[in-house]
Coordinates of C-alpha atoms and ligand atoms in Angstrom, one line a residue:
X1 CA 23.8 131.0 -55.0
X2 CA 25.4 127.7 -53.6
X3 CA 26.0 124.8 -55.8
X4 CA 23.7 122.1 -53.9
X5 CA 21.8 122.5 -50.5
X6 CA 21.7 119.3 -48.8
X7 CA 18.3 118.5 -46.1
X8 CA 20.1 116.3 -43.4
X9 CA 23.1 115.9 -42.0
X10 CA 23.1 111.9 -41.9
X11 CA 25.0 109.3 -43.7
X12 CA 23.2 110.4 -46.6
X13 CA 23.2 113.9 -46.5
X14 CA 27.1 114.3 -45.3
X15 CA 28.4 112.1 -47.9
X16 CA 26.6 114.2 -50.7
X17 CA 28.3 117.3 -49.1
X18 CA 31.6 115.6 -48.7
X19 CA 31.8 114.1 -52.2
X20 CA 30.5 117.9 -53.5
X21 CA 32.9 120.0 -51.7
X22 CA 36.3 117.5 -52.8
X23 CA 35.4 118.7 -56.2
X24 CA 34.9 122.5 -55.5
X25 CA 31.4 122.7 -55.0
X26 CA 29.6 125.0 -52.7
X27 CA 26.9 123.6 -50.8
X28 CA 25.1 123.8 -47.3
X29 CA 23.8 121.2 -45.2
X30 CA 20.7 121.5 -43.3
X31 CA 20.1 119.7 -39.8
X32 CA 17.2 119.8 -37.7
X33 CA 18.8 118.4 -34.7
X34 CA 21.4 119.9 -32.4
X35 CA 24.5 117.1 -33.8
X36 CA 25.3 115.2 -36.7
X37 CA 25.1 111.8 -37.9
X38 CA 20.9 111.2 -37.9
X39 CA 19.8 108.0 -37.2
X40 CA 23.7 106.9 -36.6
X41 CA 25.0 109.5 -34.0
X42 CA 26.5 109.1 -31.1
X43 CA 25.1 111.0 -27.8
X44 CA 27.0 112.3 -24.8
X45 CA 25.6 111.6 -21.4
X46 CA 27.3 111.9 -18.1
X47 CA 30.9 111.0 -18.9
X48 CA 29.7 108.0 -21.5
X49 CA 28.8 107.9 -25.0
X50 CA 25.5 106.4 -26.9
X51 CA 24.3 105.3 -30.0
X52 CA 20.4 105.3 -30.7
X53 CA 21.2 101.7 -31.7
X54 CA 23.6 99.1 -31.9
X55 CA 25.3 100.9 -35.2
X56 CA 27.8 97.8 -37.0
X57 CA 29.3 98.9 -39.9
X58 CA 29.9 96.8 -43.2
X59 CA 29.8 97.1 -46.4
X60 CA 30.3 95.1 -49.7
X61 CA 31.2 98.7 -51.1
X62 CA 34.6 98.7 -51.5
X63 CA 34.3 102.6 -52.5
X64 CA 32.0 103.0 -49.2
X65 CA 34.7 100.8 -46.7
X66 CA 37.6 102.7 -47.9
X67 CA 36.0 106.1 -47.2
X68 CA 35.1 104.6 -43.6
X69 CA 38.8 103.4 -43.2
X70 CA 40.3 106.9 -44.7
X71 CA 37.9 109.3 -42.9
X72 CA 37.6 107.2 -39.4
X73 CA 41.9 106.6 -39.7
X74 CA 43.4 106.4 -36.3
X75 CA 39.7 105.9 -34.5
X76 CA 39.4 102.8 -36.4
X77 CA 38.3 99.5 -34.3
X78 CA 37.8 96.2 -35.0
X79 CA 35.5 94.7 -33.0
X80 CA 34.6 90.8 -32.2
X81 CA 30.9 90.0 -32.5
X82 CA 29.1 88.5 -29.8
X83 CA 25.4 88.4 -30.7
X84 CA 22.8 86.7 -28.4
X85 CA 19.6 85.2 -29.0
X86 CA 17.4 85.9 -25.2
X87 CA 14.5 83.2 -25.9
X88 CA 12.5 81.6 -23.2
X89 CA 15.0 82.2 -20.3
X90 CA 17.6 80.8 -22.1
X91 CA 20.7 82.7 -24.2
X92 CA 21.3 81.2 -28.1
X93 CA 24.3 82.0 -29.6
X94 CA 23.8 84.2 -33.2
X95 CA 24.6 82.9 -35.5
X96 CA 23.1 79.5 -33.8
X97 CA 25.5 76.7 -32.6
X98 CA 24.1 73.0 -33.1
X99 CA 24.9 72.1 -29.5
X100 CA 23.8 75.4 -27.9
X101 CA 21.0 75.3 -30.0
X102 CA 20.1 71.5 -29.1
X103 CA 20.5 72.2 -25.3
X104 CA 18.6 75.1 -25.5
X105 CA 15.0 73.9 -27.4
X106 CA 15.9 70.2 -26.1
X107 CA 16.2 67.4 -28.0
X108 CA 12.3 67.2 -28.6
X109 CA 12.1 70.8 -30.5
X110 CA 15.3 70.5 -32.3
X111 CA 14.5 66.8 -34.1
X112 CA 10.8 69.0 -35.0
X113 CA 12.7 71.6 -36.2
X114 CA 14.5 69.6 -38.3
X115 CA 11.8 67.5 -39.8
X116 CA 9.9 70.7 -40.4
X117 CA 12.7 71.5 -42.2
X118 CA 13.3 68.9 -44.3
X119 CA 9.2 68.6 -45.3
X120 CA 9.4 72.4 -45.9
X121 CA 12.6 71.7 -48.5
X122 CA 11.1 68.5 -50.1
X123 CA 7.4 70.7 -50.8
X124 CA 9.9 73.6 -52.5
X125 CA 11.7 70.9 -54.1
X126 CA 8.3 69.4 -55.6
X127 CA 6.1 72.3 -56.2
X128 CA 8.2 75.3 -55.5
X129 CA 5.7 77.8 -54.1
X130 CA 6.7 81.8 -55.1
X131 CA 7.0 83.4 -51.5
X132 CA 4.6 86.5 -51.4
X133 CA 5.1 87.7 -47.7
X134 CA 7.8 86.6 -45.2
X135 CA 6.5 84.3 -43.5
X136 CA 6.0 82.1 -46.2
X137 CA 10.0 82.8 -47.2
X138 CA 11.0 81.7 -43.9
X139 CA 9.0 78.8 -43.9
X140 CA 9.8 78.1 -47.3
X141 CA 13.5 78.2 -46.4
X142 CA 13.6 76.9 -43.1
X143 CA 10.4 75.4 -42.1
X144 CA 7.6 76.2 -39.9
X145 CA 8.9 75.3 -36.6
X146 CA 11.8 77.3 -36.6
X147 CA 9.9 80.3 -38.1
X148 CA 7.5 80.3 -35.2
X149 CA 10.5 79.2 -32.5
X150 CA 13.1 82.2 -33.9
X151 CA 11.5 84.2 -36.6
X152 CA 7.9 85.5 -35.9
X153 CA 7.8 86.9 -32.7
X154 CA 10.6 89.1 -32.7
X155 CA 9.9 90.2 -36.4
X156 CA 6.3 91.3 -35.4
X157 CA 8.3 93.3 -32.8
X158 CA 10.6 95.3 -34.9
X159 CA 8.2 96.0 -37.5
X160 CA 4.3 95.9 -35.3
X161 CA 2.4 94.1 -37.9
X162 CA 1.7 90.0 -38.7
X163 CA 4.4 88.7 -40.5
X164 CA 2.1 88.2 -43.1
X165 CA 1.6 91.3 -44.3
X166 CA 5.7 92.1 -44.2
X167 CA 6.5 92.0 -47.8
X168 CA 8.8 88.8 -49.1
X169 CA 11.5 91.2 -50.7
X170 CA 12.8 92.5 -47.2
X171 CA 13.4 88.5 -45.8
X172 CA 15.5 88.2 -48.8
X173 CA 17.2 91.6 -48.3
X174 CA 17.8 91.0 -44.7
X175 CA 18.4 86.8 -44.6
X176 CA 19.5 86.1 -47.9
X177 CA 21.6 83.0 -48.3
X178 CA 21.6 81.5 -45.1
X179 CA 20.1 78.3 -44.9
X180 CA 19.8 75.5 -41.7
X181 CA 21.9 73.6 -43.5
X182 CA 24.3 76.8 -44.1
X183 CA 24.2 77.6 -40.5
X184 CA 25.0 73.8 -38.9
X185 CA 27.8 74.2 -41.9
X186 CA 29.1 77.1 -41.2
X187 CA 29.1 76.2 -37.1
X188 CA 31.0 72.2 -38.0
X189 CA 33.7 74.2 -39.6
X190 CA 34.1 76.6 -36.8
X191 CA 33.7 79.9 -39.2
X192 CA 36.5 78.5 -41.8
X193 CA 36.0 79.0 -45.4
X194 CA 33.0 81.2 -47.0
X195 CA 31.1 82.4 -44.7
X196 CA 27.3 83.4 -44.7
X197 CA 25.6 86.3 -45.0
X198 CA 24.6 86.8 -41.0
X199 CA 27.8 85.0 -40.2
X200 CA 30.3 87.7 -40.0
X201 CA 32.3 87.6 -36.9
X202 CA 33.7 91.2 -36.5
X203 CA 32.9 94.5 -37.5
X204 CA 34.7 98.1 -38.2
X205 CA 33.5 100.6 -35.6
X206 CA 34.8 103.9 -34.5
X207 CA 36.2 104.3 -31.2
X208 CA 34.3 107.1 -30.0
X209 CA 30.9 105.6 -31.6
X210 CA 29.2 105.1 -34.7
X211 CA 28.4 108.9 -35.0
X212 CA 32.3 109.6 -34.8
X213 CA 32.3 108.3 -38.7
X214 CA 29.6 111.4 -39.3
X215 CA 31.5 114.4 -36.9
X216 CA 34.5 113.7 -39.1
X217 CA 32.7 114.2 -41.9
X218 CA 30.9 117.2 -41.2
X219 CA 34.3 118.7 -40.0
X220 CA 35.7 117.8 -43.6
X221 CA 33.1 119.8 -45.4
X222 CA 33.6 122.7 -43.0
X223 CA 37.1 122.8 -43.1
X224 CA 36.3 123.8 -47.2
X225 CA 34.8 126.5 -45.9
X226 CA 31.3 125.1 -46.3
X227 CA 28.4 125.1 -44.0
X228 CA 27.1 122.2 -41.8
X229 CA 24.0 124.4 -40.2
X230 CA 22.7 121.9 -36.9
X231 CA 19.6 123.3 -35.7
X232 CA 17.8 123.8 -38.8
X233 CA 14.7 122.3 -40.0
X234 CA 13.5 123.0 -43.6
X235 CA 10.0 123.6 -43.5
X236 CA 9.1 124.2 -47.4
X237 CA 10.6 123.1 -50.3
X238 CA 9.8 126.1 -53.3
X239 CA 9.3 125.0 -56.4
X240 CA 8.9 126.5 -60.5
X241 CA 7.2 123.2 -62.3
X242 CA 9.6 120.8 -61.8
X243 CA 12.5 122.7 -60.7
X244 CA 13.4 123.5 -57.2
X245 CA 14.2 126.9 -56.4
X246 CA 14.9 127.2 -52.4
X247 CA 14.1 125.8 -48.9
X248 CA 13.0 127.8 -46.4
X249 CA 14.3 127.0 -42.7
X250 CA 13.1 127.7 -39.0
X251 CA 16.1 128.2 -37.2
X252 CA 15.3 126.8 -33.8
X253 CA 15.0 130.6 -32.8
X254 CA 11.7 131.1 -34.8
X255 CA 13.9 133.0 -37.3
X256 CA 13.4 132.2 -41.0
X257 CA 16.0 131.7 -43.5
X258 CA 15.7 131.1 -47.3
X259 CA 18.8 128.7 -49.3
X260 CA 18.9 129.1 -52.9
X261 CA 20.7 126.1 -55.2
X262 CA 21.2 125.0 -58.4
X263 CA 20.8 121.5 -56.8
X264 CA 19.1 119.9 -54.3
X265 CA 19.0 116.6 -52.5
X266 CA 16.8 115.4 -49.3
X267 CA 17.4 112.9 -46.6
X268 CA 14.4 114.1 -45.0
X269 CA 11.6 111.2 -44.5
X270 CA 10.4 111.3 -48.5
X271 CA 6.7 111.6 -47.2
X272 CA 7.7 114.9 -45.8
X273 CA 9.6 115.9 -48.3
X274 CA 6.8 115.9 -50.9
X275 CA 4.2 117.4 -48.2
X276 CA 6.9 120.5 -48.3
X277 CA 6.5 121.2 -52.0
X278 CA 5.3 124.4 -52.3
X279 CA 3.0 124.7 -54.6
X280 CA 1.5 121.4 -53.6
X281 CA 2.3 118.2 -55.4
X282 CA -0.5 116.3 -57.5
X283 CA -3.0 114.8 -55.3
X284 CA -2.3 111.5 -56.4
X285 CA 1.2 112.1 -55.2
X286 CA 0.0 113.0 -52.0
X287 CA -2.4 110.3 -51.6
X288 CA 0.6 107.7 -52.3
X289 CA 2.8 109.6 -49.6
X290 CA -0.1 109.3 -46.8
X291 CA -0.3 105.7 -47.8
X292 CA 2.6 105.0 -46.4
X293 CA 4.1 103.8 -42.9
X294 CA 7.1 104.1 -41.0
X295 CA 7.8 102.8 -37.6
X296 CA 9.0 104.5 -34.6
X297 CA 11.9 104.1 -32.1
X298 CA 12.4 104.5 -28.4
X299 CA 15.8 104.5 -26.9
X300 CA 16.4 103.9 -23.3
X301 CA 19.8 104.7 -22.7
X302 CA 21.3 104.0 -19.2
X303 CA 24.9 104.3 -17.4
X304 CA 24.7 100.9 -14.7
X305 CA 27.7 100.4 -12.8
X306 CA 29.4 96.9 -13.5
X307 CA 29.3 94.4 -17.3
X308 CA 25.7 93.0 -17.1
X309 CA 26.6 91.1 -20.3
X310 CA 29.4 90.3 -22.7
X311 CA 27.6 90.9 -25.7
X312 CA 27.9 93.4 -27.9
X313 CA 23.5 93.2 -28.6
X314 CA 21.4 90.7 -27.4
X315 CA 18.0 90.1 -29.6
X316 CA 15.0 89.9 -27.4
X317 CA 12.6 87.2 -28.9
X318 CA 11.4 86.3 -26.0
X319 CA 7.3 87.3 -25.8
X320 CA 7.2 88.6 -22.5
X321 CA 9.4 91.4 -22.9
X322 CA 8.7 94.3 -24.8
X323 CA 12.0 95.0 -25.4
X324 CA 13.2 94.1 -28.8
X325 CA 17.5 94.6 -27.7
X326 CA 19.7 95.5 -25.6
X327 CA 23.0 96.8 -26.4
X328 CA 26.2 97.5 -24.1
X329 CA 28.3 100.3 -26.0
X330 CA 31.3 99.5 -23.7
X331 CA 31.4 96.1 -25.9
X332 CA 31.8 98.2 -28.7
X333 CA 34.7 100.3 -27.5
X334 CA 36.0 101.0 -24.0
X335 CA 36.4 104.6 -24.7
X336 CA 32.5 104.9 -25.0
X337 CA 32.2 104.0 -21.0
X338 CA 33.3 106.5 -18.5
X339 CA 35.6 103.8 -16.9
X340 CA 35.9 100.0 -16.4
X341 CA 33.8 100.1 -14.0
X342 CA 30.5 101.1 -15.9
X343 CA 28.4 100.6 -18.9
X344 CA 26.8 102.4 -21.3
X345 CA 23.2 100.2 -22.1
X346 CA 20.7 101.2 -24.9
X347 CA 17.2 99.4 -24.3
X348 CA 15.2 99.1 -27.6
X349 CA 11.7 99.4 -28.3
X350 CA 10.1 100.2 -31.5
X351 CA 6.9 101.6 -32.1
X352 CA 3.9 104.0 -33.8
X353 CA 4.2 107.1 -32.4
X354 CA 0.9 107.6 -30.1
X355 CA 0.9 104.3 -28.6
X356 CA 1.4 103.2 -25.1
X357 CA 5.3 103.0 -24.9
X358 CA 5.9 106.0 -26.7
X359 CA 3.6 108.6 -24.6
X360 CA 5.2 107.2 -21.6
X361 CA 7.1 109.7 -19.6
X362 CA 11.2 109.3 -19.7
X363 CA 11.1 108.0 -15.7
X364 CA 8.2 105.7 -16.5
X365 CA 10.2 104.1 -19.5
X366 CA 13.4 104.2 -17.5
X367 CA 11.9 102.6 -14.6
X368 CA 10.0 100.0 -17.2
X369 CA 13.9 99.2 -18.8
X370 CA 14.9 98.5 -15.5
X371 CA 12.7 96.2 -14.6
X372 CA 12.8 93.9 -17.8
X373 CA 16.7 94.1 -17.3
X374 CA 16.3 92.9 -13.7
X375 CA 14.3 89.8 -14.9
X376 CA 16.2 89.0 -17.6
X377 CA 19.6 89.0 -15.4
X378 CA 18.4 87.6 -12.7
X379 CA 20.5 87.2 -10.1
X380 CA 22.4 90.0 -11.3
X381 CA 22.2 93.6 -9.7
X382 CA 22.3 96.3 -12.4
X383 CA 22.6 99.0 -10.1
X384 CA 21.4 102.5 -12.3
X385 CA 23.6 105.6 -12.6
X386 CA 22.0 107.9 -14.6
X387 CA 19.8 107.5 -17.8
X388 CA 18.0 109.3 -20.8
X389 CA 15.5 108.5 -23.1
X390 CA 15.2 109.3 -27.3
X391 CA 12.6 109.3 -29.4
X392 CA 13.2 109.1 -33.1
X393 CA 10.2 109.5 -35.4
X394 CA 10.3 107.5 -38.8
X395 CA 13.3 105.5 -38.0
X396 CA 12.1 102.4 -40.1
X397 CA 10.3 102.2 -43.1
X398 CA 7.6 100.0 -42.9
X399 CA 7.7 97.4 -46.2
X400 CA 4.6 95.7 -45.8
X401 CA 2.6 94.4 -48.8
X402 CA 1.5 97.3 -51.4
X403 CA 4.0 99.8 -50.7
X404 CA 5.8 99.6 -53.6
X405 CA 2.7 100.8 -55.6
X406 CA 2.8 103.8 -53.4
X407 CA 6.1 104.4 -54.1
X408 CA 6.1 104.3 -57.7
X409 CA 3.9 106.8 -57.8
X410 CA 6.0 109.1 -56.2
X411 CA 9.2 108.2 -57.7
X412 CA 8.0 108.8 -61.3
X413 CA 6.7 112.4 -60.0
X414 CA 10.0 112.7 -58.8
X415 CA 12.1 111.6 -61.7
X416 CA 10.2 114.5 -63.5
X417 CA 12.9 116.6 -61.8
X418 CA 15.9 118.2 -63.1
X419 CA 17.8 119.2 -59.8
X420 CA 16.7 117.2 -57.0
X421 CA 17.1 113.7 -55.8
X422 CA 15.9 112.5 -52.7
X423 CA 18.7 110.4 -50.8
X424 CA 19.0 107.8 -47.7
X425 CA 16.9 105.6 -46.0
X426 CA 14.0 107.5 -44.6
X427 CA 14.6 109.8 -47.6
X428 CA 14.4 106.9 -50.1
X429 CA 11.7 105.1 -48.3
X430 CA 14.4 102.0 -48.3
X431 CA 15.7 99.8 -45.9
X432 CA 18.8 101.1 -46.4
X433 CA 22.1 100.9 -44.0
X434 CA 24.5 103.1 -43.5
X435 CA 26.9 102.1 -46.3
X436 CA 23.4 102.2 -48.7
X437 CA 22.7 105.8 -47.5
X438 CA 26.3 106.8 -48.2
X439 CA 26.4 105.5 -51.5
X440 CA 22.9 106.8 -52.3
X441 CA 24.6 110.3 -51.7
X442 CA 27.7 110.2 -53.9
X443 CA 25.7 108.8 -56.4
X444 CA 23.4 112.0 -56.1
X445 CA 26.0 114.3 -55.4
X446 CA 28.1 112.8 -58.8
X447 CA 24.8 113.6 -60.8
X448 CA 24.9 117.3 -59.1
X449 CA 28.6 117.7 -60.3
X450 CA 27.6 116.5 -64.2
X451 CA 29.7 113.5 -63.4
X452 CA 27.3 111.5 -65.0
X453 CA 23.8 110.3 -64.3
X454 CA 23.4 107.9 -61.3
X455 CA 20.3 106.5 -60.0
X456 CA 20.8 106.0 -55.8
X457 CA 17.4 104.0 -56.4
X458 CA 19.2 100.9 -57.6
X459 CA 21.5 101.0 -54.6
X460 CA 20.7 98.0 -52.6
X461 CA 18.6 97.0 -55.8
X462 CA 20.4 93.5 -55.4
X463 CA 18.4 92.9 -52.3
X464 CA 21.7 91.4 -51.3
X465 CA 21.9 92.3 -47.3
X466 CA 24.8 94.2 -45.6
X467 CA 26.0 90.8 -43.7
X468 CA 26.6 89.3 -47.3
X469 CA 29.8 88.2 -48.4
X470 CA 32.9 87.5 -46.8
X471 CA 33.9 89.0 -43.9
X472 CA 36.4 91.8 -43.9
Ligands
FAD1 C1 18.0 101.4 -34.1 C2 18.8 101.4 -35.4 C3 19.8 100.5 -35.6 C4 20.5 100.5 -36.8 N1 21.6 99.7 -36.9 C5 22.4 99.7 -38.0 C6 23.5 98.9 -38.2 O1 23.8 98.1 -37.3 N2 24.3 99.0 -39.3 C7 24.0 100.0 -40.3 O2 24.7 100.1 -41.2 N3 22.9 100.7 -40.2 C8 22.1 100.6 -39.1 N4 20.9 101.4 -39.0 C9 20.6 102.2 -40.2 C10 21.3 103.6 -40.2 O3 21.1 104.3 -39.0 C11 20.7 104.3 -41.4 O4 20.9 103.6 -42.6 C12 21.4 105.7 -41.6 O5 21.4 106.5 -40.5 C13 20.6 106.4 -42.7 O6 21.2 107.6 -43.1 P1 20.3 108.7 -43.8 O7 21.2 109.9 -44.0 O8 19.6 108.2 -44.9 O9 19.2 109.1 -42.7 P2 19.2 109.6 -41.2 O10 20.2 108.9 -40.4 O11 17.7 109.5 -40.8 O12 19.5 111.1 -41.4 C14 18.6 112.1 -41.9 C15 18.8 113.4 -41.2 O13 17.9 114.4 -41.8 C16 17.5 115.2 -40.7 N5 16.2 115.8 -41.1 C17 15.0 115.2 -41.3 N6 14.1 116.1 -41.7 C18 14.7 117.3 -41.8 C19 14.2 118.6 -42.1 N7 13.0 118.8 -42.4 N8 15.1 119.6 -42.0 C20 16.4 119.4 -41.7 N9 16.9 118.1 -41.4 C21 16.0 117.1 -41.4 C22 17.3 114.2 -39.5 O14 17.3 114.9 -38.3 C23 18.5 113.3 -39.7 O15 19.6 113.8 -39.0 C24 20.2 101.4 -37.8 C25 19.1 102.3 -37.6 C26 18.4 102.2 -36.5 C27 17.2 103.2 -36.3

């Protein structure tokens, strides 16, 4: 019987078999897809290399950024950040400059913004209001007219519901500490001194892309003589009480395989986890699971001959475009483009699986990206190599107002357990990042070994996003 089977072979999942296996352990890790790396692996595609996403590692971790530095070692980059704002026509720098920002909105919108946010400071400073969803944080921190100008309409794109019913807590997980003040601050001193959370002005990345990080791994845990089993989705999830005994896997071949443990931890999406229990779990913990939301992601990734833009992202805020990013990997690292002479582009849309931009077929949505890159460069030709399109299922969990009842209720079933801990981001039904999901699965995999008992729920308890603290 192996020491710990491990569902998914993401950040999560690979970090709980590579902190198991450097103490001796036996385990085997479970992966539905063909690769490695989950939500953060890098695809091949004729002669470049994709994410599904922009991918920017960083971490306040110092455990977590050391086992980045150690594992990526000579594939380490360090990349300089160039983030746009794409906003009525126009290009804003992120984090925003005063001028750009000034010549951009015009002198009219910029003296609003600012008023709006001085009233919205003197009401907090008077009767300081408790912020219940986030639009009321943003305003609340940076006034009205900015919210609506920067904030609302390419929120309600990532997440596809009124800022109003997007819970508080994930503004101040995602924005915390930066301020207008902060940010005019922050752009007088020309990035000198402390700098903000969203202010950080390079990143760690691995050459060959952000899935490189996960390969490495996976070849680690191997190279112990362990298994890394791609192709395998776990289907059920047996259980005595409150003890799991075995998964049971389809092997992509319709063949069935059964993996006994003495531990067990899932990076699967938690919903699915707990619909896998066999026998079922309570119906109030099933009830709690189906309350729950997660939003979906398209990928359009496409090899264009030339640099359309310098950037390593641009956010899309603008209304007309149902893009929500755009991303050039060759920004990233030059060894992720063929050659100079082409780029690797991921087009972003997110969405509930079932709605109009996900059933469209791959040419439709290629042909679609095209077209909103051809107005949004205009004057530029992006002349299209090749493309592909990916569909990831549950890539974000959806933290709108009442979830955290919901979740509750499946936690305290869960904590009943004595050998398994769900770990990760979809896993954990957290809006967790990579260096999260990593720790989430030491942590686990430390409470596997007897090392102690850790509780990956309080990672990223602090609500303290990843962009926080100085830049390293
Ligand atoms: C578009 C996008 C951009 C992002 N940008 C950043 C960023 O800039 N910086 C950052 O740090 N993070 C970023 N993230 C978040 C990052 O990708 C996640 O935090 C990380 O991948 C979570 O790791 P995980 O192991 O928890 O989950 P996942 O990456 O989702 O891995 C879970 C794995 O489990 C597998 N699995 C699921 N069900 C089963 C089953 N039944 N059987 C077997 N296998 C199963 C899945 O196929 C998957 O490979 C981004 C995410 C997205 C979607």
């Amino acid at each position: 019987m192996l020491d710990a089977v491990i569902v998914g072979a993401g950040p999560s999942g690979l970090a709980a078999g590579y902190e198991m296996t450097r103490h001796g352990a036996r385990v085997a890790v479970l992966e539905r897809l063909d690769r490695v790396g989950g939500l953060a692996r890098t695809m091949p595609h004729d002669g470049c290399l994709f994410d599904i996403g922009p991918h920017r590692f960083f971490t306040k971790n110092e455990e977590v950024r050391q086992l980045f530095v150690d594992i990526v070692a000579e594939d380490l980059l360090r990349v300089p950040r160039l983030t746009r704002i794409y906003y009525r026509n126009k290009f804003f720098n992120y984090p925003l400059t005063p001028l750009n920002a000034l010549f951009g909105v015009g002198v009219a919108s910029s003296v609003a913004i600012f008023l709006s946010y001085l009233n919205a400071a003197a009401r907090q400073t008077i009767s300081p209001v408790e912020p219940v969803n986030f639009e009321q944080w943003v305003t609340n921190q940076f006034g009205s007219r900015l919210y609506e100008t920067f904030f609302k309409t390419y929120t309600e794109k990532v997440w596809g519901i009124p800022c109003t019913q997007i819970g508080a807590d994930w503004a101040g997980q995602r924005i915390k500490g930066l301020s207008l003040i902060a940010a005019v601050q922050n752009a007088l001193l020309n990035g000198k001194g402390n700098k903000i959370k969203t202010l950080v002005d390079e990143f760690l990345f691995p050459r060959l892309g952000a899935g490189q990080l996960y390969e490495k791994l996976a070849q680690r845990i191997e190279d112990r003589g362990n298994t890394v089993a791609v192709g395998r989705k776990v289907l059920r999830m047996n259980r005595e009480g409150l003890r799991v005994r075995s998964v049971e896997v389809c092997d992509g071949q319709g063949r069935a395989e059964e993996y006994e443990g003495g531990y067990f931890m899932s990076s699967a999406p938690l919903t699915e986890m707990v619909e896998m229990m066999n026998p079922a779990p309570p119906d109030a913990v099933l009830a709690a699971c189906r309350s729950l939301r997660y939003r979906d992601h398209v990928g359009v990734h496409l090899k264009v001959e030339g640099t359309p833009f310098p950037d390593n992202w641009i956010y899309v805020h603008d209304k007309r475009f149902r893009m929500a990013r755009i991303a050039n990997f060759r920004n990233f690292s030059h060894a992720m483009a063929e050659h100079d002479g082409v780029s690797p582009l991921t087009v972003e849309y997110f969405t509930f699986k079932g709605d109009d931009t996900w059933r469209r077929s791959d040419e439709e949505l290629i042909d679609f990206a095209l077209g909103e890159i051809a107005q949004m460069f205009v004057g530029k030709t992006t002349r299209p190599i090749s493309g592909f399109v990916v569909r990831s299922e549950k890539a974000y969990p959806v933290i709108e107002l009442g979830f955290q009842k919901h979740i509750d209720v499946i936690k305290s079933w869960l904590d009943g357990f004595e050998n398994l801990k769900p770990i990760g981001r979809s896993g954990m039904f957290k809006y967790n990042n990579q260096d999260h999901a990593i720790a989430t699965g030491l942590l686990a995999a430390r409470t596997a070994l007897g090392l102690g008992k850790y509780d990956p729920w309080l990672v990223n308890i602090d609500a303290e996003y990843h962009e926080a603290g100085e830049s390293k």
